[in-house]
Amino acid sequence: MTDKNIAPQNPQNPIVSLLCNDSPVRLERMVYQPPLIPAFREGSGSIRSLDGFSLEVLKATREQLPFVSENRLVDIIPGGARQEQSRRIGIVLSGGPAPGGHNVIAGVFEAAKRAHPDNAIIGFLAGPKGIITKKYKDIDAAIISEYKNSGGFHMLGTGRDKIDNTDKMAKCRQTCADLQLDGLVVVGGDDSNTNAAFLAEDMRDLGVQVIGVPKTIDGDLQVPGLLQVPFGYHSACMSFATEVGNLNSDCKSDLKYWHFNRLMGRSASHIALEVALQTHPNVILIGEEIEDKELTIHNVVRLIADVIVERARRGMNYGTILIPEGILEFIHEINVLIIKISYIIASYDKEAVGEESFHKLPFEDQVQLIDNHDIWRDYDSRVFLGLPTELQRGLLLPRDSHGNFQYAQVRTERILLDMVATYLRKQRGKGIYKGTFKHQNHYYGYDGRGTFPTKFDCDYGYNLGVTAFTLLANGCTGYMAAIKDVHKPLEQWRPIGIPLAPLMHLEERRGRLELVIAKQKVDLDSPAFKVLAQERIKWAQEDHYRFPGPIQFSGPCADAKPITLQLNALGL
Amino acid sequence: MTDKNIAPQNPQNPIVSLLCNDSPVRLERMVYQPPLIPAFREGSGSIRSLDGFSLEVLKATREQLPFVSENRLVDIIPGGARQEQSRRIGIVLSGGPAPGGHNVIAGVFEAAKRAHPDNAIIGFLAGPKGIITKKYKDIDAAIISEYKNSGGFHMLGTGRDKIDNTDKMAKCRQTCADLQLDGLVVVGGDDSNTNAAFLAEDMRDLGVQVIGVPKTIDGDLQVPGLLQVPFGYHSACMSFATEVGNLNSDCKSDLKYWHFNRLMGRSASHIALEVALQTHPNVILIGEEIEDKELTIHNVVRLIADVIVERARRGMNYGTILIPEGILEFIHEINVLIIKISYIIASYDKEAVGEESFHKLPFEDQVQLIDNHDIWRDYDSRVFLGLPTELQRGLLLPRDSHGNFQYAQVRTERILLDMVATYLRKQRGKGIYKGTFKHQNHYYGYDGRGTFPTKFDCDYGYNLGVTAFTLLANGCTGYMAAIKDVHKPLEQWRPIGIPLAPLMHLEERRGRLELVIAKQKVDLDSPAFKVLAQERIKWAQEDHYRFPGPIQFSGPCADAKPITLQLNALGL
């Protein structure tokens, strides 16, 4: 944020200059203008149908979203008619911040202004709540230049509210009508893009078109062949990779610590995969693989410990380990426990109205309650009783407002570390392990999420914004803006509009089937995973550490892209 | 580090290139050649006496180090006689890794080779232990080019052993004699440079000259007017500042989290000061100030909570807080507790030989033992009993092999967070606090310590290495290599040799007075601290976040230097 209370950088007064909120890197990034991709260089671009991809729409989707279910995949090509009337477009940032979001806004804004000087962009504040409560600000060129190429979502703020009931929908319609909007751009992940589809359906009679923009650092919003990665993923991964690479360097210098690193990324392990390929750590857990192999938590502990034992045998009592934040969700036995315990807690609290809720009970009573419940008839509660206390405590943590287990609240890296330590003590007792086990644990999440966007994400976010505007200008609604072939040089990037309806599937949410966009997990047959599976054996036993270094904005390293993106594009 | 089992970057084979251990940034940094400062551009440089600085030597130092106590401050000027005979120089990295260490070795090596092609450099492995056990490797140009400008100490490894008794000293002498060394360069902090002085004194009869090089990310090895900062400080601070800046960005976007950040830096708060000036967080604890104001732990909790309450009143339920790792040491009441508890534990363990040691006892028994001890006659044990359990547990953690309390083991940021949460609950009960207190805690230490060195630290480390060689070539021993005026452009940097003896003072170590180099604390009268004290009021109440961004190696931002260095040089 550039707070104007402090005078700008001024070489005449070194103190003022040193205390300026705009750091030298920020000042340098402010003046970077992301290049337009070819389709946008002559006018706003026009659309044509893009064939060769099979996008099927479920019956349930056709029933709930009959209007937007008619949309067909479109390609954006140069040209396009001159805009006669001015437009008013709202934009909202939704969910966790992702680097590049400010550039989406810049792309929408500058494309709109190029198309018609009277086009107006309105930014809703603090996420979808800003639409519901009509909190917004008018966006002008000064704001855009202040935030262009900066990290975070703080130009507008963000939030996790959803416009998911008739009351909220009515308020949203009212706001759009009051502000005389023609278009709304929703920047968000799978849930926000789901929301965009329903908004598009609902507001078609108002003449408000809705376009989603794919954002998520987790990397789990993808459409095979059409959307390779969402924006934000590369920057967050590079921030995490910088830190893990630094730990590689430190542990190989100090020769005495095992670093257990938990990385953000709950429902899929794309981040861990990319960070692993960037840093070559000694152990990498990939949730999807653990699920596929039906590993138990003790298998996972053993998998880590075996590497530690083998490296100790080779005289190396140090290393780095990557643990995706959502790993527990992929361990079948733990997932079953979570579901059953959530049920027990919910039913206890239902009966205990007016009395102490489950989470006010002493821990020992909670364990007793869990153990005594008749839900265990068809299952063994000893799985729960046999877990270490810290993990038990983790599993009993309060659920969120929807009754969901809060994975991010559990210090999974610490739990695994403690379980590994216990296992190693036993191995030492048997004379199998003779090393020293000193350790540190880390969690990288919010820090990486707030990083400056890489040049890739700056260019990508900006052109996604331009794509979103172009889709609106061409009358589209119920689409997600996307760019094909981002692994190729920017000259070959192809902007497209992906209809949202075919991305929907049915998923259980709050006890009933709902239409939502499916999250894309790590594909165990993908080139990126196969390369990892082959290389990691060597990385475990020897030191093949890679040090990606800090994100660069100038020089030959500024044009980096995700390694997973590049490997997957190679096909293998 | 660059493992040659994997083929080098090869544009012909994209997979091999993507999996190469040498990342693009590392490859780019490998070819960077730090410039020599003017004094070294014509020959090795020669020395002359430098006057105008008062460096007094204690009586105890004169008695223990009579030979090196004769040294006078020297300046290095261009020129110098051609070296006739070849030299053999050993180098050792000591203590925690610091970015720029590999460049010190590169500087020594390349200066030595320029002076005489037969000069040989030998690197001891895994720290001073490598000297004692004669584990080393010959350093050649290939190794230097592989590691130049890289982070960490993994070219040789490091360790914390000290050559501090007659047996170890004898082994060290033997190694130096066996390897026919003329010189030894010790790269380390205050303790290692203390060690260098004793080695210089002891090995003068062997003809082995010893030079120290000032390293520590903590920034607490300084000599007023002569050594402004040690190498490594800038890089580590910038790595931490990148992350804290990212959290600023995230919390201002997400609008719901308070981030409690513990930063490495135990005995002094230089890191927290620099990171604060780089990032403008909402609360900054500076140990030296807390000590000076004689704050209790409850005062510190209140200091944090008051900012949270005030920001909540302004509608801002988010923020960032910096906590130096060693903060407990500066809180008088806690420091007294630590000393007394250490005494109780040591005396219990002494009497309990053969029985359970203190740390095997159940926590409740430990508390009982502490409470019942008659050491509390002149003090109130209720201070201990009144602390939250997590802090009590922290204070009872096992001491290190010297009986010292291990500050880094205590999750101080979490303890303070919990105490703040408790305090806020009370304020809420009184109707004073109406905000929401969601929080995250972070520890940044090993990651930043392992970062790529900034260009400043690359140039600084390299020229310190050249300075160390030049001092050896000019017959000096018992000196620390240093460079004056590093706040100025590199063209004005002035290499000097600071005699180690005057830096020594007497300090209690393991129950007796020992000669050691005094750590430099944050000076509360320094311009940098005064600027912080003035600015932070505004930073607390409003958002003045600064986002320093990732360390840059190309472009206009590559030439950054610490803000504290620049402010202090301004004098104010």
Short mmCIF file of C-alpha atoms in Angstrom, two decimals, chain A residues 182-533:
data_model
loop_
_atom_site.label_atom_id
_atom_site.label_comp_id
_atom_site.label_asym_id
_atom_site.label_seq_id
_atom_site.Cartn_x
_atom_site.Cartn_y
_atom_site.Cartn_z
CA ASP A 182 -23.94 -4.24 -17.08
CA GLY A 183 -21.28 -6.64 -15.97
CA LEU A 184 -19.75 -8.28 -12.93
CA VAL A 185 -16.32 -9.92 -12.78
CA VAL A 186 -15.88 -12.46 -9.99
CA VAL A 187 -12.25 -13.27 -9.20
CA GLY A 188 -12.06 -16.45 -7.19
CA GLY A 189 -11.60 -20.21 -6.87
CA ASP A 190 -13.95 -23.11 -7.51
CA ASP A 191 -16.66 -21.91 -5.13
CA SER A 192 -16.58 -18.33 -6.39
CA ASN A 193 -16.78 -19.46 -10.00
CA THR A 194 -19.69 -21.71 -9.05
CA ASN A 195 -21.27 -18.63 -7.53
CA ALA A 196 -20.56 -16.71 -10.76
CA ALA A 197 -22.55 -19.28 -12.75
CA PHE A 198 -25.58 -18.95 -10.47
CA LEU A 199 -25.32 -15.15 -10.52
CA ALA A 200 -25.16 -15.21 -14.33
CA GLU A 201 -28.29 -17.36 -14.44
CA ASP A 202 -30.14 -15.25 -11.92
CA MET A 203 -29.25 -11.80 -13.24
CA ARG A 204 -29.78 -12.45 -16.94
CA ASP A 205 -33.15 -10.66 -16.76
CA LEU A 206 -31.41 -7.62 -15.28
CA GLY A 207 -28.99 -7.59 -18.19
CA VAL A 208 -26.05 -8.11 -15.83
CA GLN A 209 -23.45 -10.37 -17.42
CA VAL A 210 -21.16 -12.33 -15.07
CA ILE A 211 -17.67 -13.60 -15.83
CA GLY A 212 -15.45 -15.59 -13.48
CA VAL A 213 -11.65 -15.35 -13.34
CA PRO A 214 -9.74 -18.44 -12.10
CA LYS A 215 -7.73 -17.64 -8.98
CA THR A 216 -6.21 -19.95 -6.41
CA ILE A 217 -2.72 -20.43 -5.12
CA ASP A 218 -3.63 -24.09 -4.47
CA GLY A 219 -3.63 -24.71 -8.21
CA ASP A 220 -6.70 -26.96 -8.04
CA LEU A 221 -8.87 -24.96 -10.46
CA GLN A 222 -7.92 -26.40 -13.84
CA VAL A 223 -9.72 -27.48 -17.00
CA PRO A 224 -7.80 -30.15 -18.92
CA GLY A 225 -6.55 -28.81 -22.24
CA LEU A 226 -8.02 -25.37 -21.59
CA LEU A 227 -6.90 -23.97 -18.26
CA GLN A 228 -3.47 -25.22 -17.18
CA VAL A 229 -3.11 -23.23 -13.96
CA PRO A 230 -5.04 -20.49 -12.20
CA PHE A 231 -3.20 -17.21 -11.56
CA GLY A 232 -1.43 -16.90 -8.20
CA TYR A 233 -0.18 -20.47 -8.08
CA HIS A 234 3.22 -19.72 -9.56
CA SER A 235 3.97 -16.80 -7.24
CA ALA A 236 2.94 -18.60 -4.06
CA CYS A 237 4.88 -21.73 -5.05
CA MET A 238 7.99 -19.65 -5.79
CA SER A 239 7.72 -17.91 -2.44
CA PHE A 240 7.47 -21.26 -0.65
CA ALA A 241 10.23 -22.71 -2.83
CA THR A 242 12.53 -19.81 -1.94
CA GLU A 243 12.12 -20.64 1.76
CA VAL A 244 12.44 -24.42 1.34
CA GLY A 245 15.52 -23.89 -0.84
CA ASN A 246 16.95 -21.70 1.93
CA LEU A 247 16.32 -24.50 4.43
CA ASN A 248 18.08 -26.95 2.10
CA SER A 249 21.05 -24.61 2.18
CA ASP A 250 20.90 -24.20 5.94
CA CYS A 251 20.54 -27.87 6.87
CA LYS A 252 23.35 -28.91 4.55
CA SER A 253 25.56 -26.26 6.19
CA ASP A 254 24.64 -26.88 9.80
CA LEU A 255 24.43 -30.66 9.32
CA LYS A 256 22.12 -31.24 12.25
CA TYR A 257 18.45 -30.44 11.59
CA TRP A 258 15.53 -32.14 9.94
CA HIS A 259 13.10 -29.48 8.74
CA PHE A 260 9.43 -30.51 8.61
CA ASN A 261 7.60 -28.03 6.38
CA ARG A 262 3.87 -27.76 6.09
CA LEU A 263 2.77 -25.96 2.93
CA MET A 264 -0.61 -24.43 2.18
CA GLY A 265 -2.79 -26.40 -0.20
CA ARG A 266 -5.64 -28.35 1.31
CA SER A 267 -7.68 -30.28 -1.19
CA ALA A 268 -4.86 -31.04 -3.61
CA SER A 269 -1.08 -31.28 -3.39
CA HIS A 270 -0.18 -29.21 -6.46
CA ILE A 271 1.84 -26.76 -4.34
CA ALA A 272 3.90 -29.51 -2.71
CA LEU A 273 4.56 -31.02 -6.15
CA GLU A 274 5.78 -27.76 -7.65
CA VAL A 275 7.85 -26.84 -4.59
CA ALA A 276 9.41 -30.32 -4.63
CA LEU A 277 10.42 -29.96 -8.29
CA GLN A 278 11.85 -26.52 -7.46
CA THR A 279 13.86 -27.64 -4.42
CA HIS A 280 14.56 -31.42 -4.51
CA PRO A 281 13.89 -32.09 -0.80
CA ASN A 282 14.46 -35.46 0.87
CA VAL A 283 10.86 -36.45 1.51
CA ILE A 284 7.70 -35.22 -0.25
CA LEU A 285 4.20 -36.27 0.72
CA ILE A 286 1.60 -36.04 -2.06
CA GLY A 287 -1.94 -36.43 -0.74
CA GLU A 288 -3.34 -37.96 -3.90
CA GLU A 289 -0.68 -40.69 -3.86
CA ILE A 290 -1.28 -41.46 -0.20
CA GLU A 291 -4.97 -41.79 -0.95
CA ASP A 292 -4.34 -43.94 -4.00
CA LYS A 293 -2.06 -46.29 -2.09
CA GLU A 294 -4.46 -46.32 0.87
CA LEU A 295 -1.67 -45.52 3.32
CA THR A 296 -2.43 -45.30 7.03
CA ILE A 297 -0.95 -42.58 9.20
CA HIS A 298 1.53 -45.11 10.51
CA ASN A 299 2.57 -45.94 6.93
CA VAL A 300 3.20 -42.25 6.34
CA VAL A 301 5.26 -41.98 9.54
CA ARG A 302 7.25 -45.02 8.47
CA LEU A 303 7.79 -43.60 4.99
CA ILE A 304 9.40 -40.49 6.52
CA ALA A 305 11.31 -42.39 9.20
CA ASP A 306 12.81 -44.85 6.72
CA VAL A 307 14.46 -41.99 4.85
CA ILE A 308 15.79 -40.56 8.12
CA VAL A 309 17.21 -43.95 9.13
CA GLU A 310 18.84 -44.51 5.74
CA ARG A 311 20.37 -41.05 5.65
CA ALA A 312 21.68 -41.49 9.21
CA ARG A 313 23.34 -44.71 8.03
CA ARG A 314 25.04 -42.59 5.37
CA GLY A 315 26.12 -40.04 7.98
CA MET A 316 23.53 -37.42 7.05
CA ASN A 317 21.44 -36.40 10.06
CA TYR A 318 19.67 -33.58 8.28
CA GLY A 319 17.13 -32.99 5.59
CA THR A 320 13.96 -31.30 4.41
CA ILE A 321 10.45 -32.72 4.26
CA LEU A 322 7.38 -31.29 2.49
CA ILE A 323 3.93 -31.89 3.94
CA PRO A 324 0.81 -30.52 2.22
CA GLU A 325 -1.50 -28.84 4.70
CA GLY A 326 -4.44 -31.10 3.79
CA ILE A 327 -2.57 -34.39 4.07
CA LEU A 328 -4.85 -35.82 6.80
CA GLU A 329 -7.80 -35.59 4.40
CA PHE A 330 -6.09 -38.08 2.09
CA ILE A 331 -5.42 -40.67 4.79
CA HIS A 332 -8.49 -42.86 4.66
CA GLU A 333 -8.53 -43.96 8.30
CA ILE A 334 -8.12 -40.36 9.50
CA ASN A 335 -10.72 -39.08 7.09
CA VAL A 336 -13.20 -41.67 8.41
CA LEU A 337 -12.38 -40.60 11.96
CA ILE A 338 -12.91 -36.95 11.08
CA ILE A 339 -16.32 -37.65 9.55
CA LYS A 340 -17.45 -39.83 12.45
CA ILE A 341 -16.13 -37.45 15.10
CA SER A 342 -17.80 -34.50 13.34
CA TYR A 343 -21.05 -36.46 13.52
CA ILE A 344 -20.59 -37.26 17.21
CA ILE A 345 -19.79 -33.62 18.05
CA ALA A 346 -22.75 -32.32 16.03
CA SER A 347 -25.20 -34.75 17.63
CA TYR A 348 -23.83 -34.09 21.12
CA ASP A 349 -24.15 -30.34 20.67
CA LYS A 350 -27.69 -30.76 19.26
CA GLU A 351 -28.80 -32.60 22.38
CA ALA A 352 -26.79 -30.37 24.70
CA VAL A 353 -28.63 -27.14 23.86
CA GLY A 354 -28.37 -24.83 26.84
CA GLU A 355 -25.73 -27.03 28.43
CA GLU A 356 -21.99 -27.14 27.94
CA SER A 357 -21.07 -27.71 24.29
CA PHE A 358 -18.68 -30.52 23.36
CA HIS A 359 -15.73 -28.18 23.08
CA LYS A 360 -16.16 -26.87 26.63
CA LEU A 361 -15.73 -30.37 28.06
CA PRO A 362 -12.36 -31.45 29.45
CA PHE A 363 -10.26 -33.34 26.91
CA GLU A 364 -10.52 -36.62 28.83
CA ASP A 365 -14.33 -36.42 28.81
CA GLN A 366 -14.28 -35.70 25.09
CA VAL A 367 -12.18 -38.81 24.45
CA GLN A 368 -14.54 -40.83 26.67
CA LEU A 369 -17.56 -39.59 24.74
CA ILE A 370 -15.96 -40.44 21.43
CA ASP A 371 -14.92 -43.89 22.63
CA ASN A 372 -18.35 -44.75 24.05
CA HIS A 373 -20.40 -43.71 21.02
CA ASP A 374 -22.25 -46.49 19.22
CA ILE A 375 -21.07 -45.16 15.85
CA TRP A 376 -18.06 -47.41 16.30
CA ARG A 377 -20.11 -50.59 16.01
CA ASP A 378 -18.94 -51.09 12.44
CA TYR A 379 -15.52 -49.61 13.02
CA ASP A 380 -12.77 -49.76 15.52
CA SER A 381 -12.54 -46.83 17.93
CA ARG A 382 -9.14 -48.13 18.94
CA VAL A 383 -7.77 -46.43 15.82
CA PHE A 384 -8.63 -43.16 17.57
CA LEU A 385 -7.48 -44.28 21.01
CA GLY A 386 -4.18 -45.46 19.55
CA LEU A 387 -3.28 -42.05 18.08
CA PRO A 388 -0.91 -39.67 19.87
CA THR A 389 -2.62 -37.10 22.09
CA GLU A 390 -1.69 -34.14 19.90
CA LEU A 391 -3.40 -35.75 16.91
CA GLN A 392 -6.43 -36.67 19.04
CA ARG A 393 -6.63 -33.06 20.15
CA GLY A 394 -6.33 -31.98 16.51
CA LEU A 395 -9.20 -34.23 15.45
CA LEU A 396 -11.41 -32.85 18.23
CA LEU A 397 -10.82 -29.18 17.33
CA PRO A 398 -13.96 -27.08 16.82
CA ARG A 399 -15.53 -27.42 13.36
CA ASP A 400 -16.18 -24.33 11.24
CA SER A 401 -19.61 -22.70 10.90
CA HIS A 402 -20.59 -25.33 8.31
CA GLY A 403 -19.54 -28.19 10.63
CA ASN A 404 -16.42 -28.83 8.53
CA PHE A 405 -13.13 -29.94 10.00
CA GLN A 406 -10.55 -27.13 9.89
CA TYR A 407 -7.42 -28.75 8.51
CA ALA A 408 -5.40 -25.53 8.64
CA GLN A 409 -5.84 -25.41 12.43
CA VAL A 410 -3.96 -28.68 12.90
CA ARG A 411 -0.19 -28.53 13.17
CA THR A 412 0.12 -31.62 11.00
CA GLU A 413 3.85 -31.15 10.53
CA ARG A 414 4.35 -31.19 14.29
CA ILE A 415 2.12 -34.23 14.78
CA LEU A 416 4.01 -36.18 12.12
CA LEU A 417 7.31 -35.00 13.58
CA ASP A 418 6.37 -36.29 17.03
CA MET A 419 5.16 -39.60 15.63
CA VAL A 420 8.37 -39.96 13.63
CA ALA A 421 10.39 -39.22 16.78
CA THR A 422 8.53 -41.95 18.68
CA TYR A 423 9.09 -44.44 15.86
CA LEU A 424 12.79 -43.55 15.66
CA ARG A 425 13.18 -44.14 19.41
CA LYS A 426 11.89 -47.67 18.88
CA GLN A 427 14.23 -48.20 15.95
CA ARG A 428 17.09 -46.96 18.09
CA GLY A 429 16.11 -49.46 20.78
CA LYS A 430 16.37 -52.23 18.19
CA GLY A 431 19.77 -50.94 17.08
CA ILE A 432 18.45 -50.09 13.61
CA TYR A 433 18.73 -46.31 13.95
CA LYS A 434 21.96 -44.81 15.22
CA GLY A 435 21.57 -41.17 14.13
CA THR A 436 20.69 -38.00 15.99
CA PHE A 437 17.25 -36.55 15.38
CA LYS A 438 17.18 -32.80 15.87
CA HIS A 439 14.35 -31.02 14.16
CA GLN A 440 12.54 -27.81 13.33
CA ASN A 441 9.03 -27.38 12.02
CA HIS A 442 7.69 -24.66 9.77
CA TYR A 443 4.43 -23.59 8.21
CA TYR A 444 4.48 -21.59 4.99
CA GLY A 445 1.12 -20.27 3.92
CA TYR A 446 -0.05 -16.72 4.48
CA ASP A 447 3.43 -15.36 3.79
CA GLY A 448 3.66 -16.92 0.32
CA ARG A 449 0.06 -16.05 -0.47
CA GLY A 450 0.90 -12.38 0.11
CA THR A 451 4.01 -12.27 -2.08
CA PHE A 452 4.64 -9.91 -4.99
CA PRO A 453 3.38 -11.66 -8.14
CA THR A 454 6.00 -13.16 -10.43
CA LYS A 455 6.28 -11.62 -13.89
CA PHE A 456 4.34 -14.67 -15.16
CA ASP A 457 1.46 -13.94 -12.79
CA CYS A 458 1.61 -10.21 -13.55
CA ASP A 459 1.22 -10.87 -17.27
CA TYR A 460 -1.24 -13.70 -16.74
CA GLY A 461 -3.48 -11.82 -14.29
CA TYR A 462 -3.47 -8.71 -16.49
CA ASN A 463 -4.44 -10.58 -19.65
CA LEU A 464 -7.07 -12.60 -17.77
CA GLY A 465 -8.59 -9.26 -16.79
CA VAL A 466 -8.55 -8.13 -20.43
CA THR A 467 -10.11 -11.47 -21.41
CA ALA A 468 -12.88 -11.00 -18.85
CA PHE A 469 -13.65 -7.55 -20.24
CA THR A 470 -13.61 -8.86 -23.81
CA LEU A 471 -16.08 -11.62 -22.96
CA LEU A 472 -18.38 -9.01 -21.42
CA ALA A 473 -17.96 -6.71 -24.44
CA ASN A 474 -18.96 -9.62 -26.65
CA GLY A 475 -22.14 -10.28 -24.71
CA CYS A 476 -20.96 -13.37 -22.83
CA THR A 477 -22.23 -14.35 -19.40
CA GLY A 478 -21.73 -17.49 -17.32
CA TYR A 479 -18.16 -17.94 -18.59
CA MET A 480 -14.78 -18.23 -16.99
CA ALA A 481 -12.02 -16.15 -18.59
CA ALA A 482 -9.00 -18.29 -19.41
CA ILE A 483 -5.84 -18.33 -21.49
CA LYS A 484 -4.68 -21.42 -23.34
CA ASP A 485 -1.06 -22.43 -23.87
CA VAL A 486 0.51 -20.31 -21.12
CA HIS A 487 3.52 -22.66 -21.15
CA LYS A 488 4.40 -21.12 -24.53
CA PRO A 489 5.86 -17.64 -25.04
CA LEU A 490 3.36 -14.84 -24.45
CA GLU A 491 3.13 -14.26 -28.21
CA GLN A 492 1.33 -17.60 -28.46
CA TRP A 493 -1.08 -17.25 -25.55
CA ARG A 494 -4.69 -17.73 -26.62
CA PRO A 495 -7.51 -16.11 -24.64
CA ILE A 496 -10.70 -18.17 -24.42
CA GLY A 497 -14.03 -18.22 -22.62
CA ILE A 498 -14.82 -21.51 -20.86
CA PRO A 499 -18.53 -22.06 -20.17
CA LEU A 500 -19.00 -22.59 -16.44
CA ALA A 501 -21.87 -25.08 -16.67
CA PRO A 502 -19.88 -28.09 -17.94
CA LEU A 503 -17.39 -27.65 -15.05
CA MET A 504 -20.10 -28.39 -12.48
CA HIS A 505 -20.55 -31.69 -10.75
CA LEU A 506 -22.62 -32.81 -7.79
CA GLU A 507 -20.91 -32.87 -4.42
CA GLU A 508 -22.13 -33.37 -0.90
CA ARG A 509 -22.12 -30.09 0.99
CA ARG A 510 -23.74 -29.61 4.37
CA GLY A 511 -25.49 -32.95 3.99
CA ARG A 512 -27.02 -32.45 0.55
CA LEU A 513 -25.91 -32.72 -3.05
CA GLU A 514 -24.95 -29.37 -4.51
CA LEU A 515 -23.73 -28.29 -7.92
CA VAL A 516 -20.16 -27.09 -7.61
CA ILE A 517 -17.09 -26.85 -9.79
CA ALA A 518 -14.93 -29.91 -9.21
CA LYS A 519 -11.48 -29.35 -7.73
CA GLN A 520 -8.68 -30.81 -9.83
CA LYS A 521 -6.40 -33.10 -7.85
CA VAL A 522 -2.83 -33.99 -8.75
CA ASP A 523 -3.00 -36.52 -11.59
CA LEU A 524 -0.75 -39.47 -10.69
CA ASP A 525 -0.37 -40.18 -14.40
CA SER A 526 0.78 -36.66 -15.22
CA PRO A 527 4.34 -36.12 -16.43
CA ALA A 528 5.10 -33.87 -13.44
CA PHE A 529 4.14 -36.50 -10.89
CA LYS A 530 5.88 -39.28 -12.82
CA VAL A 531 9.11 -37.28 -12.93
CA LEU A 532 8.84 -36.65 -9.19
CA ALA A 533 8.22 -40.35 -8.49
#
